[in-house]
mmCIF file of C-alpha atoms in Angstrom:
data_model
loop_
_atom_site.group_PDB
_atom_site.id
_atom_site.type_symbol
_atom_site.label_atom_id
_atom_site.label_comp_id
_atom_site.label_asym_id
_atom_site.label_seq_id
_atom_site.Cartn_x
_atom_site.Cartn_y
_atom_site.Cartn_z
ATOM 1 C CA MET A 1 56.510 -36.542 -16.062
ATOM 2 C CA ARG A 2 57.617 -33.397 -14.274
ATOM 3 C CA ARG A 3 56.232 -31.260 -17.113
ATOM 4 C CA THR A 4 52.922 -33.076 -16.999
ATOM 5 C CA THR A 5 52.761 -32.634 -13.271
ATOM 6 C CA ALA A 6 53.536 -28.944 -13.623
ATOM 7 C CA VAL A 7 50.790 -28.512 -16.174
ATOM 8 C CA LEU A 8 48.271 -30.315 -14.013
ATOM 9 C CA THR A 9 49.330 -28.316 -11.013
ATOM 10 C CA GLY A 10 48.893 -25.076 -12.936
ATOM 11 C CA ALA A 11 45.430 -26.147 -14.086
ATOM 12 C CA ALA A 12 44.496 -27.076 -10.535
ATOM 13 C CA LEU A 13 45.674 -23.718 -9.226
ATOM 14 C CA THR A 14 43.731 -21.956 -11.953
ATOM 15 C CA ALA A 15 40.606 -23.899 -11.012
ATOM 16 C CA LEU A 16 41.077 -23.025 -7.361
ATOM 17 C CA ALA A 17 41.716 -19.366 -8.063
ATOM 18 C CA PHE A 18 38.828 -18.866 -10.500
ATOM 19 C CA PRO A 19 36.055 -18.680 -7.879
ATOM 20 C CA LEU A 20 37.944 -15.879 -6.169
ATOM 21 C CA LEU A 21 37.803 -13.819 -9.352
ATOM 22 C CA VAL A 22 34.057 -14.268 -9.908
ATOM 23 C CA ALA A 23 31.579 -12.631 -7.556
ATOM 24 C CA ALA A 24 29.376 -15.233 -5.943
ATOM 25 C CA PRO A 25 25.619 -14.594 -6.244
ATOM 26 C CA PRO A 26 23.981 -13.192 -3.109
ATOM 27 C CA ALA A 27 22.191 -15.610 -0.828
ATOM 28 C CA ASN A 28 18.853 -14.092 -1.841
ATOM 29 C CA ALA A 29 19.381 -13.863 -5.592
ATOM 30 C CA LEU A 30 16.583 -13.244 -8.072
ATOM 31 C CA THR A 31 15.917 -16.989 -8.108
ATOM 32 C CA ALA A 32 14.826 -16.752 -4.453
ATOM 33 C CA ASP A 33 11.105 -16.685 -3.777
ATOM 34 C CA PRO A 34 9.799 -13.231 -2.738
ATOM 35 C CA VAL A 35 6.567 -14.819 -1.515
ATOM 36 C CA ALA A 36 8.523 -17.061 0.872
ATOM 37 C CA ALA A 37 10.607 -14.072 1.981
ATOM 38 C CA LEU A 38 7.426 -12.110 2.709
ATOM 39 C CA LYS A 39 5.807 -14.941 4.658
ATOM 40 C CA GLY A 40 9.019 -15.287 6.651
ATOM 41 C CA ARG A 41 8.368 -11.802 8.058
ATOM 42 C CA PHE A 42 4.871 -12.621 9.267
ATOM 43 C CA LYS A 43 5.793 -12.778 12.939
ATOM 44 C CA ALA A 44 3.760 -11.459 15.845
ATOM 45 C CA GLY A 45 5.152 -8.286 17.374
ATOM 46 C CA HIS A 46 6.996 -7.236 14.212
ATOM 47 C CA GLY A 47 6.063 -4.993 11.337
ATOM 48 C CA VAL A 48 7.040 -2.530 8.639
ATOM 49 C CA ARG A 49 6.763 1.219 8.105
ATOM 50 C CA ILE A 50 4.873 2.596 5.131
ATOM 51 C CA VAL A 51 4.700 5.969 3.445
ATOM 52 C CA GLU A 52 1.976 6.115 0.831
ATOM 53 C CA ARG A 53 1.209 8.858 -1.661
ATOM 54 C CA ALA A 54 -2.019 8.645 -3.630
ATOM 55 C CA LYS A 55 -3.171 11.003 -6.346
ATOM 56 C CA LEU A 56 -6.448 11.404 -8.236
ATOM 57 C CA VAL A 57 -6.295 13.479 -11.395
ATOM 58 C CA GLY A 58 -9.517 14.598 -13.057
ATOM 59 C CA ASP A 59 -8.740 15.185 -16.723
ATOM 60 C CA GLY A 60 -11.703 17.187 -17.952
ATOM 61 C CA GLY A 61 -12.639 20.725 -18.898
ATOM 62 C CA ASN A 62 -11.742 21.792 -15.352
ATOM 63 C CA PRO A 63 -8.752 19.593 -14.360
ATOM 64 C CA ARG A 64 -8.440 18.932 -10.640
ATOM 65 C CA THR A 65 -5.960 16.939 -8.585
ATOM 66 C CA VAL A 66 -6.468 15.503 -5.099
ATOM 67 C CA TYR A 67 -3.434 14.285 -3.160
ATOM 68 C CA GLY A 68 -3.608 11.817 -0.303
ATOM 69 C CA ARG A 69 -0.853 10.771 2.070
ATOM 70 C CA VAL A 70 -0.755 7.897 4.526
ATOM 71 C CA LYS A 71 2.119 7.028 6.830
ATOM 72 C CA GLY A 72 2.544 4.769 9.795
ATOM 73 C CA VAL A 73 3.155 1.177 10.829
ATOM 74 C CA LEU A 74 1.687 -2.157 9.758
ATOM 75 C CA GLU A 75 1.984 -4.962 12.303
ATOM 76 C CA PHE A 76 2.155 -8.626 11.309
ATOM 77 C CA GLY A 77 0.748 -11.839 12.670
ATOM 78 C CA PRO A 78 1.319 -15.381 11.383
ATOM 79 C CA SER A 79 -0.861 -14.808 8.278
ATOM 80 C CA GLY A 80 -0.145 -11.192 7.374
ATOM 81 C CA VAL A 81 -1.083 -7.720 8.567
ATOM 82 C CA VAL A 82 -3.166 -7.871 11.747
ATOM 83 C CA ALA A 83 -2.894 -4.310 13.089
ATOM 84 C CA SER A 84 -1.997 -0.833 11.913
ATOM 85 C CA ASP A 85 -1.459 2.735 13.081
ATOM 86 C CA LEU A 86 -1.913 5.092 10.131
ATOM 87 C CA THR A 87 -2.178 8.851 9.788
ATOM 88 C CA SER A 88 -3.996 10.188 6.690
ATOM 89 C CA SER A 89 -4.076 13.657 5.191
ATOM 90 C CA PHE A 90 -5.374 15.274 1.997
ATOM 91 C CA GLU A 91 -4.446 18.177 -0.221
ATOM 92 C CA LEU A 92 -7.461 19.364 -2.215
ATOM 93 C CA PRO A 93 -7.537 21.527 -5.356
ATOM 94 C CA ALA A 94 -6.631 25.158 -4.602
ATOM 95 C CA GLU A 95 -10.088 26.370 -5.610
ATOM 96 C CA GLU A 96 -11.642 24.199 -2.880
ATOM 97 C CA GLY A 97 -9.930 26.283 -0.183
ATOM 98 C CA THR A 98 -9.175 24.834 3.244
ATOM 99 C CA PRO A 99 -10.102 21.136 3.541
ATOM 100 C CA SER A 100 -13.460 20.638 5.242
ATOM 101 C CA GLU A 101 -13.811 18.418 8.294
ATOM 102 C CA PRO A 102 -14.291 15.173 6.360
ATOM 103 C CA PHE A 103 -10.914 15.731 4.673
ATOM 104 C CA ALA A 104 -9.087 16.936 7.787
ATOM 105 C CA PRO A 105 -6.102 14.829 8.918
ATOM 106 C CA SER A 106 -7.018 11.686 10.800
ATOM 107 C CA ARG A 107 -5.300 8.873 12.623
ATOM 108 C CA THR A 108 -6.713 5.364 12.626
ATOM 109 C CA VAL A 109 -5.492 2.533 14.848
ATOM 110 C CA THR A 110 -6.819 -0.909 13.898
ATOM 111 C CA VAL A 111 -6.427 -3.801 16.328
ATOM 112 C CA LYS A 112 -8.192 -7.188 16.260
ATOM 113 C CA GLY A 113 -10.481 -6.094 13.429
ATOM 114 C CA VAL A 114 -11.682 -2.949 15.215
ATOM 115 C CA SER A 115 -10.709 0.547 14.043
ATOM 116 C CA TYR A 116 -10.367 3.618 16.250
ATOM 117 C CA THR A 117 -10.295 6.950 14.426
ATOM 118 C CA GLN A 118 -9.180 10.292 15.776
ATOM 119 C CA GLY A 119 -9.878 13.459 13.775
ATOM 120 C CA GLY A 120 -11.351 13.444 10.281
ATOM 121 C CA VAL A 121 -15.021 12.991 9.507
ATOM 122 C CA TYR A 122 -16.672 12.941 12.928
ATOM 123 C CA ALA A 123 -14.113 14.768 15.087
ATOM 124 C CA GLY A 124 -16.571 17.566 15.889
ATOM 125 C CA SER A 125 -19.362 15.171 16.838
ATOM 126 C CA LEU A 126 -17.655 13.226 19.628
ATOM 127 C CA PRO A 127 -19.076 13.459 23.141
ATOM 128 C CA GLU A 128 -17.145 15.540 25.640
ATOM 129 C CA GLY A 129 -14.040 13.763 26.912
ATOM 130 C CA LYS A 130 -13.939 11.297 24.024
ATOM 131 C CA LYS A 131 -11.055 11.324 21.536
ATOM 132 C CA TRP A 132 -11.603 8.217 19.394
ATOM 133 C CA LEU A 133 -14.502 6.777 17.411
ATOM 134 C CA ARG A 134 -14.796 2.995 17.257
ATOM 135 C CA SER A 135 -15.853 1.144 14.123
ATOM 136 C CA ARG A 136 -15.909 -2.476 13.024
ATOM 137 C CA ASP A 137 -16.469 -1.796 9.325
ATOM 138 C CA ASP A 138 -13.719 0.795 8.708
ATOM 139 C CA VAL A 139 -16.063 3.379 7.175
ATOM 140 C CA LEU A 140 -15.324 6.268 9.497
ATOM 141 C CA SER A 141 -12.124 7.603 7.957
ATOM 142 C CA THR A 142 -12.080 9.276 4.559
ATOM 143 C CA THR A 143 -9.930 7.250 2.186
ATOM 144 C CA ASN A 144 -8.494 8.010 -1.205
ATOM 145 C CA PRO A 145 -9.754 5.504 -3.823
ATOM 146 C CA ALA A 146 -6.185 5.230 -5.145
ATOM 147 C CA GLN A 147 -4.847 3.852 -1.877
ATOM 148 C CA ARG A 148 -3.202 0.452 -1.956
ATOM 149 C CA LEU A 149 -5.167 -1.009 -4.819
ATOM 150 C CA PHE A 150 -2.068 -3.100 -5.593
ATOM 151 C CA ASN A 151 -0.818 -4.523 -2.294
ATOM 152 C CA PRO A 152 2.387 -6.612 -2.458
ATOM 153 C CA LEU A 153 2.083 -7.527 1.235
ATOM 154 C CA GLU A 154 -0.613 -10.047 0.301
ATOM 155 C CA PRO A 155 1.067 -13.346 -0.663
ATOM 156 C CA ALA A 156 -1.583 -14.259 -3.255
ATOM 157 C CA THR A 157 -1.353 -10.833 -4.896
ATOM 158 C CA LEU A 158 2.447 -10.908 -4.893
ATOM 159 C CA ARG A 159 2.530 -14.423 -6.349
ATOM 160 C CA ALA A 160 0.093 -13.538 -9.121
ATOM 161 C CA ALA A 161 1.992 -10.360 -9.971
ATOM 162 C CA LEU A 162 5.403 -12.007 -10.242
ATOM 163 C CA ALA A 163 4.009 -14.911 -12.267
ATOM 164 C CA HIS A 164 3.324 -12.505 -15.135
ATOM 165 C CA ALA A 165 5.983 -9.869 -14.511
ATOM 166 C CA GLY A 166 8.504 -8.712 -17.049
ATOM 167 C CA PRO A 167 12.270 -9.213 -16.510
ATOM 168 C CA GLY A 168 13.891 -7.383 -13.623
ATOM 169 C CA ARG A 169 16.072 -4.307 -14.003
ATOM 170 C CA PRO A 170 18.016 -2.148 -11.517
ATOM 171 C CA GLY A 171 15.671 -0.042 -9.410
ATOM 172 C CA GLY A 172 18.105 2.067 -7.391
ATOM 173 C CA THR A 173 18.665 2.023 -3.636
ATOM 174 C CA LEU A 174 15.706 2.157 -1.254
ATOM 175 C CA ASP A 175 15.682 1.646 2.513
ATOM 176 C CA GLY A 176 19.434 1.051 2.364
ATOM 177 C CA THR A 177 19.312 -1.836 -0.104
ATOM 178 C CA ARG A 178 19.740 -2.128 -3.839
ATOM 179 C CA THR A 179 16.508 -3.029 -5.553
ATOM 180 C CA VAL A 180 15.354 -4.763 -8.678
ATOM 181 C CA VAL A 181 12.151 -3.482 -10.249
ATOM 182 C CA ARG A 182 9.601 -5.793 -11.861
ATOM 183 C CA SER A 183 6.530 -4.579 -13.707
ATOM 184 C CA GLY A 184 3.306 -5.853 -15.188
ATOM 185 C CA SER A 185 -0.444 -5.315 -15.121
ATOM 186 C CA PHE A 186 -3.753 -6.747 -13.947
ATOM 187 C CA THR A 187 -7.240 -5.975 -15.054
ATOM 188 C CA LEU A 188 -9.375 -4.331 -12.397
ATOM 189 C CA GLY A 189 -11.535 -7.461 -12.351
ATOM 190 C CA GLU A 190 -8.529 -9.748 -11.771
ATOM 191 C CA LEU A 191 -7.238 -7.589 -8.954
ATOM 192 C CA TYR A 192 -10.661 -7.499 -7.311
ATOM 193 C CA ARG A 193 -10.789 -11.308 -7.423
ATOM 194 C CA ILE A 194 -7.261 -11.835 -6.074
ATOM 195 C CA SER A 195 -6.746 -9.051 -3.551
ATOM 196 C CA PRO A 196 -8.622 -8.278 -0.303
ATOM 197 C CA SER A 197 -7.137 -4.769 -0.399
ATOM 198 C CA ALA A 198 -8.552 -4.144 -3.853
ATOM 199 C CA ARG A 199 -11.977 -5.332 -2.733
ATOM 200 C CA ALA A 200 -11.842 -3.012 0.292
ATOM 201 C CA VAL A 201 -10.810 0.030 -1.760
ATOM 202 C CA LEU A 202 -13.279 -0.552 -4.589
ATOM 203 C CA GLY A 203 -16.145 -1.397 -2.261
ATOM 204 C CA ALA A 204 -18.051 -3.388 -4.887
ATOM 205 C CA LYS A 205 -17.309 -5.725 -7.744
ATOM 206 C CA PRO A 206 -16.276 -3.791 -10.873
ATOM 207 C CA SER A 207 -18.982 -3.437 -13.483
ATOM 208 C CA ALA A 208 -18.726 -5.168 -16.844
ATOM 209 C CA LYS A 209 -17.484 -1.861 -18.249
ATOM 210 C CA SER A 210 -14.748 -1.228 -15.687
ATOM 211 C CA ALA A 211 -13.590 -4.817 -15.000
ATOM 212 C CA PRO A 212 -11.323 -4.891 -18.122
ATOM 213 C CA LEU A 213 -9.513 -1.668 -17.137
ATOM 214 C CA LYS A 214 -5.761 -2.212 -16.995
ATOM 215 C CA VAL A 215 -4.020 -1.571 -13.683
ATOM 216 C CA SER A 216 -0.307 -1.099 -14.359
ATOM 217 C CA TRP A 217 2.160 -1.732 -11.536
ATOM 218 C CA ARG A 218 5.859 -1.598 -10.705
ATOM 219 C CA LEU A 219 7.374 -3.433 -7.749
ATOM 220 C CA TYR A 220 10.816 -2.767 -6.270
ATOM 221 C CA LEU A 221 12.325 -5.753 -4.414
ATOM 222 C CA GLY A 222 15.354 -5.444 -2.133
ATOM 223 C CA ALA A 223 18.300 -7.849 -1.984
ATOM 224 C CA ASP A 224 16.350 -9.752 0.676
ATOM 225 C CA GLN A 225 13.445 -10.084 -1.823
ATOM 226 C CA LEU A 226 11.140 -7.944 0.323
ATOM 227 C CA PRO A 227 9.065 -5.138 -1.223
ATOM 228 C CA ARG A 228 10.538 -1.661 -0.867
ATOM 229 C CA ARG A 229 8.214 0.244 -3.193
ATOM 230 C CA ALA A 230 5.030 -0.416 -5.163
ATOM 231 C CA VAL A 231 3.604 1.938 -7.793
ATOM 232 C CA SER A 232 0.265 1.407 -9.514
ATOM 233 C CA SER A 233 -2.079 3.377 -11.755
ATOM 234 C CA TYR A 234 -5.205 3.088 -13.850
ATOM 235 C CA VAL A 235 -7.562 5.399 -15.710
ATOM 236 C CA GLN A 236 -11.347 5.250 -15.434
ATOM 237 C CA SER A 237 -13.608 7.158 -17.778
ATOM 238 C CA VAL A 238 -16.898 8.495 -16.473
ATOM 239 C CA ARG A 239 -17.699 10.276 -19.703
ATOM 240 C CA GLY A 240 -21.415 10.186 -20.381
ATOM 241 C CA LEU A 241 -22.045 10.698 -16.666
ATOM 242 C CA THR A 242 -19.630 13.640 -16.605
ATOM 243 C CA SER A 243 -16.915 14.900 -18.941
ATOM 244 C CA VAL A 244 -14.074 13.545 -16.811
ATOM 245 C CA ASP A 245 -11.474 10.779 -17.012
ATOM 246 C CA VAL A 246 -10.034 10.052 -13.568
ATOM 247 C CA THR A 247 -6.483 8.743 -13.215
ATOM 248 C CA TYR A 248 -5.656 6.887 -9.984
ATOM 249 C CA LEU A 249 -1.977 6.865 -8.986
ATOM 250 C CA ASN A 250 -0.446 5.237 -5.919
ATOM 251 C CA ASP A 251 3.159 5.143 -4.726
ATOM 252 C CA THR A 252 3.874 3.260 -1.500
ATOM 253 C CA GLN A 253 7.271 2.733 0.099
ATOM 254 C CA TYR A 254 8.081 0.115 2.740
ATOM 255 C CA GLY A 255 10.968 0.374 5.216
ATOM 256 C CA GLY A 256 12.253 -0.849 8.545
ATOM 257 C CA TRP A 257 11.315 -4.457 7.945
ATOM 258 C CA GLY A 258 11.243 -6.398 11.203
ATOM 259 C CA LEU A 259 10.706 -3.401 13.474
ATOM 260 C CA ARG A 260 9.146 -4.117 16.845
ATOM 261 C CA SER A 261 5.454 -3.266 17.077
ATOM 262 C CA THR A 262 2.846 -3.977 19.758
ATOM 263 C CA LEU A 263 -0.142 -1.846 18.832
ATOM 264 C CA LYS A 264 -2.947 -1.503 21.347
ATOM 265 C CA ALA A 265 -6.434 -0.029 21.331
ATOM 266 C CA PRO A 266 -6.841 3.449 22.876
ATOM 267 C CA PRO A 267 -7.976 3.665 26.514
ATOM 268 C CA ALA A 268 -11.633 2.660 26.798
ATOM 269 C CA ALA A 269 -12.493 5.909 28.607
ATOM 270 C CA GLU A 270 -11.494 7.878 25.497
ATOM 271 C CA VAL A 271 -13.526 5.808 23.004
ATOM 272 C CA ALA A 272 -17.046 6.511 21.720
ATOM 273 C CA ASP A 273 -19.308 4.414 19.527
ATOM 274 C CA PHE A 274 -21.290 5.675 16.562
ATOM 275 C CA ASP A 275 -24.596 5.848 18.446
ATOM 276 C CA GLU A 276 -23.031 8.301 20.928
ATOM 277 C CA LEU A 277 -22.228 10.909 18.282
ATOM 278 C CA ARG A 278 -23.913 14.286 18.267
ATOM 279 C CA ILE A 279 -24.827 14.497 14.597
ATOM 280 C CA GLY A 280 -27.037 17.226 13.145
ATOM 281 C CA ASP A 281 -29.051 17.166 9.953
ATOM 282 C CA ALA A 282 -25.941 17.308 7.791
ATOM 283 C CA ASP A 283 -23.910 14.098 7.817
ATOM 284 C CA PRO A 284 -20.279 14.923 6.970
ATOM 285 C CA GLY A 285 -19.695 11.295 6.051
ATOM 286 C CA ASN A 286 -21.670 11.828 2.854
ATOM 287 C CA VAL A 287 -18.950 14.042 1.369
ATOM 288 C CA SER A 288 -17.149 12.162 -1.384
ATOM 289 C CA LEU A 289 -13.870 12.711 -3.173
ATOM 290 C CA ASN A 290 -15.693 11.985 -6.406
ATOM 291 C CA ASN A 291 -17.835 15.085 -5.852
ATOM 292 C CA LEU A 292 -14.739 17.141 -6.509
ATOM 293 C CA PHE A 293 -14.599 15.791 -10.057
ATOM 294 C CA THR A 294 -18.322 15.704 -10.836
ATOM 295 C CA GLY A 295 -19.405 19.003 -9.283
#
């Protein structure tokens, strides 16, 4: 009886000790829901920092590359991003020389659906004493077509991406947390249907020719299941119109989740509306990034 008791006691001790020898899974393991984690951060007065690098590569007889950079803060409300303060800049091909006014650095603050832009396209046309141009359709700042086509801060986009993603693998450390990287692809048509960001960047529904284009993406999720980096790319051929294939590349990093943010519109005395601009015969807003590849 003593021997049996000793054996049982040893087995019990082994059972008790075993959990101490095996690392317990983190509270937010891969089985956790990244969409729920994202929605949990949609709180008024809080936000996230972004640093975005976008690149357009024209692969033709005269290859050209245009770099775009955006950095700043996105502020959340109960349903997602409701405000932002973003600074944009461009680096044009060397042969283009110094960037013209439309491609000059600009800062855009968007609050309650209204954007206020400083610098950039119409900086030289503002009335005296005015520093910001107000817009309700976000057309006043020059944007890179590769910007945020794949946006993991949209719950529907994130859910659709992860539903068809490949298995996770280590993605290194970003924003102080170890990440797991998932990857997959959409067609341009699918992304346009799912994502408000894609619709804003593309401007119009993809044609029957471009809708099947594959948009590849990689998403890096932290231990808390929040996005830390998103990379996307696709190639669009405009051969026949020109001799160029254009590759769109975007790399956006997210950090400082939960930071305090209370963005406000600029002082009213410093704001001008479009009908107050002093615009000559040449409208700088007509300058397009695509002209750099088709000229």
